[in-house]
Amino acid sequence: MEASIYQVLVAVFLRSLGFFSVLPIPLNITGLSIRVALASALSLFYCTLIPPCGTLSLLGSFTQLLVGLSLSLPLLLFVSAVSGIGECLDAFRGQTLAAMYDLSGSSPLSVSSALLRHYGWAFLLIVGGAEANAQVIGESFSTIPLNFLAPEEIVVNAQRMISLSVLSLKHMVLVVLPLGICCILVEGIGGLIGRIASGLNVYGESFQIKSFLSLLSIYGLVRVGVLENFQTFIYSLQQSIVSF
């Protein structure tokens, strides 16, 4: 009995550790300690609620890490999409050209990308993402059992994983597409201003113009609730993974 509880505890810990590995924390001693502490807390909470599993093999241990990572993919999708628009906006307004003249190489490649990435993680915490994702991890143990790599179920589970990959790609397109359109609009409006004010030398002021348009577009995305739609995509994709 104690051996079964130990196997469950290790399996839950590995799945939770795979999920928390995507946190925006540096990969140093402190960051690893935080990840291990969070995974240990979830393991102690859920280990008594999960039925015992068989012997946990090396392949099963690696699989638990992969399951945890798959549950965290929607979060990475959201943050990467938000960060991507910042990088695109900086590229369109010529901000990344400054890196060519930075002899020290210490300046970040995209300031807007880093800013929006941190905002994305903060937004997830503000809207209750921590509690919701802890619940998603708990639900995954009933739909994706700890011993789901049983020989008689490998083919069926492989087909489900392929379907899940296609669904993830679909959600990625739905998230990234409006961000790409926003970047193109900023570039197009900047060029339109240059055409309309052809008598003025707006070329030298294009950086300021595009910076202002970029800030307006980011503010507009926040105001119209695009991030809330992204949150819906995240939870629906996570539920698809959980119900896999």
XYZ file of C-alpha atoms in Angstrom:
244
model
C 0.000 0.000 0.000
C 2.780 2.407 0.904
C 4.587 1.520 -2.330
C 1.458 2.342 -4.365
C 1.075 5.707 -2.652
C 4.741 6.391 -3.314
C 4.281 5.594 -7.025
C 1.274 7.916 -7.228
C 3.149 10.671 -5.400
C 6.099 10.465 -7.792
C 3.841 10.400 -10.869
C 1.804 13.403 -9.707
C 5.000 15.275 -8.848
C 6.472 14.678 -12.313
C 3.287 15.786 -14.072
C 3.071 18.929 -11.936
C 6.770 19.646 -12.454
C 6.287 19.427 -16.221
C 3.468 21.954 -15.972
C 5.372 24.423 -13.787
C 8.502 24.217 -15.941
C 7.086 26.939 -18.219
C 6.880 29.568 -15.496
C 8.742 32.816 -16.305
C 11.349 32.116 -13.644
C 15.099 31.901 -14.379
C 16.590 28.417 -14.589
C 18.816 28.847 -11.552
C 18.805 27.339 -8.079
C 16.071 29.678 -6.868
C 13.889 29.105 -9.923
C 14.247 25.331 -9.721
C 13.462 25.426 -6.005
C 10.241 27.358 -6.668
C 9.163 24.882 -9.345
C 9.921 21.897 -7.121
C 8.069 23.499 -4.192
C 4.942 24.169 -6.274
C 4.993 20.662 -7.741
C 5.465 19.157 -4.278
C 2.508 21.117 -2.893
C 0.204 19.875 -5.658
C 1.525 16.338 -5.240
C 0.727 16.261 -1.535
C -2.752 17.652 -2.228
C -3.734 15.289 -5.053
C -1.894 12.071 -4.153
C -4.620 10.936 -1.725
C -7.386 11.637 -4.275
C -5.952 9.471 -7.064
C -6.330 5.679 -7.210
C -3.103 3.655 -7.044
C -1.311 2.930 -10.294
C 1.031 0.170 -11.344
C 4.789 0.262 -11.278
C 6.073 3.555 -12.666
C 8.666 2.792 -15.333
C 11.245 5.147 -16.789
C 9.047 5.640 -19.865
C 6.054 6.327 -17.640
C 8.018 8.938 -15.689
C 9.049 10.700 -18.887
C 5.451 10.533 -20.109
C 4.178 12.288 -16.984
C 6.540 15.179 -17.710
C 5.213 15.354 -21.275
C 1.597 15.376 -20.074
C 2.384 18.260 -17.728
C 4.079 20.142 -20.552
C 1.073 19.577 -22.835
C -1.212 21.106 -20.211
C 1.005 24.187 -20.087
C 1.161 24.635 -23.875
C -1.962 26.875 -23.997
C -0.301 29.237 -21.524
C 2.838 29.352 -23.639
C 0.686 29.928 -26.719
C -0.997 32.925 -25.131
C 2.197 34.513 -23.789
C 4.115 33.840 -27.013
C 1.342 35.411 -29.091
C 1.242 38.520 -26.909
C 5.031 38.705 -26.947
C 5.085 38.198 -30.699
C 3.026 41.293 -31.404
C 5.531 43.375 -29.426
C 8.413 41.945 -31.414
C 6.617 42.555 -34.714
C 5.759 46.133 -33.789
C 9.373 46.836 -32.836
C 10.579 45.300 -36.086
C 8.142 47.366 -38.166
C 9.195 50.628 -36.560
C 12.913 49.845 -36.854
C 13.620 49.339 -33.170
C 15.566 46.121 -33.733
C 18.048 47.973 -35.959
C 19.457 49.507 -32.781
C 20.848 46.099 -31.823
C 23.257 46.326 -34.777
C 24.920 49.369 -33.192
C 25.000 47.987 -29.661
C 28.643 46.981 -29.302
C 28.127 45.497 -25.858
C 25.210 43.355 -27.018
C 23.559 43.813 -23.639
C 20.361 45.551 -24.733
C 17.270 43.375 -25.265
C 16.292 42.635 -28.834
C 12.707 43.822 -28.373
C 11.591 45.994 -25.487
C 7.908 45.793 -26.421
C 8.121 42.010 -26.631
C 9.534 41.719 -23.114
C 6.993 44.237 -21.790
C 3.998 42.433 -23.282
C 5.335 39.035 -22.197
C 5.381 40.159 -18.565
C 1.964 41.733 -19.028
C 0.627 38.447 -20.383
C 1.767 36.502 -17.323
C 0.398 39.206 -15.016
C -2.938 39.133 -16.857
C -3.212 35.371 -16.352
C -2.693 35.805 -12.617
C -5.166 38.696 -12.374
C -8.004 36.766 -14.042
C -7.514 33.760 -11.760
C -5.337 31.688 -14.034
C -3.416 30.133 -11.137
C -6.537 28.639 -9.544
C -8.016 27.553 -12.874
C -4.847 25.802 -13.977
C -4.462 24.020 -10.653
C -7.983 22.702 -11.210
C -7.078 21.644 -14.755
C -4.152 19.622 -13.420
C -6.462 17.914 -10.942
C -9.022 17.075 -13.632
C -6.326 15.632 -15.866
C -5.684 12.778 -13.433
C -9.193 11.407 -13.984
C -9.171 11.721 -17.785
C -5.483 10.979 -18.432
C -4.726 8.206 -15.894
C -1.241 7.710 -14.577
C -0.904 4.385 -16.413
C -2.454 5.504 -19.706
C 0.478 3.934 -21.619
C -0.975 0.469 -21.201
C -0.111 -1.686 -24.267
C -3.760 -2.167 -25.254
C -4.364 1.613 -25.354
C -1.208 2.919 -27.034
C -2.700 3.072 -30.558
C -5.889 4.797 -29.407
C -3.981 7.327 -27.316
C -1.575 8.006 -30.195
C -4.523 8.856 -32.454
C -5.920 11.161 -29.799
C -2.564 12.907 -29.445
C -2.479 13.558 -33.208
C -5.988 15.033 -33.058
C -4.912 17.171 -30.112
C -1.895 18.470 -32.056
C -4.162 19.512 -34.938
C -6.503 21.254 -32.493
C -3.564 23.096 -30.905
C -2.447 24.294 -34.335
C -5.967 25.563 -35.039
C -6.043 27.563 -31.806
C -2.569 28.930 -32.507
C -3.756 30.313 -35.850
C -6.850 31.852 -34.229
C -4.674 33.610 -31.651
C -1.820 34.772 -33.869
C -3.916 35.904 -36.859
C -5.446 39.057 -35.263
C -2.036 40.018 -33.899
C -0.477 39.754 -37.338
C -3.287 41.815 -38.855
C -2.710 44.473 -36.186
C 0.990 44.702 -37.068
C 0.228 45.021 -40.777
C -2.313 47.770 -40.073
C 0.267 49.761 -38.104
C 2.711 49.525 -41.002
C 0.009 50.400 -43.528
C -1.269 53.414 -41.587
C 2.294 54.657 -41.175
C 2.814 54.471 -44.938
C -0.569 56.109 -45.572
C 0.373 59.068 -43.392
C 3.566 59.432 -45.411
C 1.559 59.449 -48.646
C -1.041 61.931 -47.431
C 1.533 64.318 -45.962
C 3.789 64.051 -49.016
C 4.838 67.656 -48.637
C 6.242 66.999 -45.197
C 9.371 65.100 -44.302
C 7.775 62.357 -42.237
C 10.496 59.817 -42.998
C 12.631 61.058 -40.152
C 9.628 60.974 -37.835
C 8.437 57.506 -38.869
C 9.841 55.951 -35.701
C 7.785 58.258 -33.490
C 4.682 57.870 -35.676
C 4.822 54.075 -35.663
C 5.590 54.052 -31.941
C 2.455 56.090 -31.288
C 0.375 53.852 -33.567
C 1.791 50.771 -31.856
C 0.789 52.052 -28.433
C -2.697 52.851 -29.747
C -3.047 49.364 -31.211
C -1.934 47.693 -27.975
C -4.349 49.849 -26.000
C -7.111 48.996 -28.459
C -6.461 45.263 -28.132
C -6.753 45.530 -24.374
C -9.879 47.693 -24.478
C -11.868 45.591 -26.937
C -11.300 42.466 -24.870
C -9.009 40.556 -27.210
C -7.059 39.227 -24.240
C -10.277 37.885 -22.742
C -10.871 36.022 -26.001
C -7.370 34.606 -25.731
C -8.201 33.479 -22.216
C -11.245 31.635 -23.605
C -9.005 29.951 -26.159
C -6.629 28.900 -23.389
C -9.297 27.310 -21.222
C -11.076 25.623 -24.140
C -7.794 24.153 -25.353
C -6.899 22.992 -21.862
C -10.307 21.351 -21.507
C -9.706 19.597 -24.814
C -6.412 18.299 -23.456
C -8.039 17.237 -20.201
C -10.869 15.437 -22.024
C -8.380 13.764 -24.341
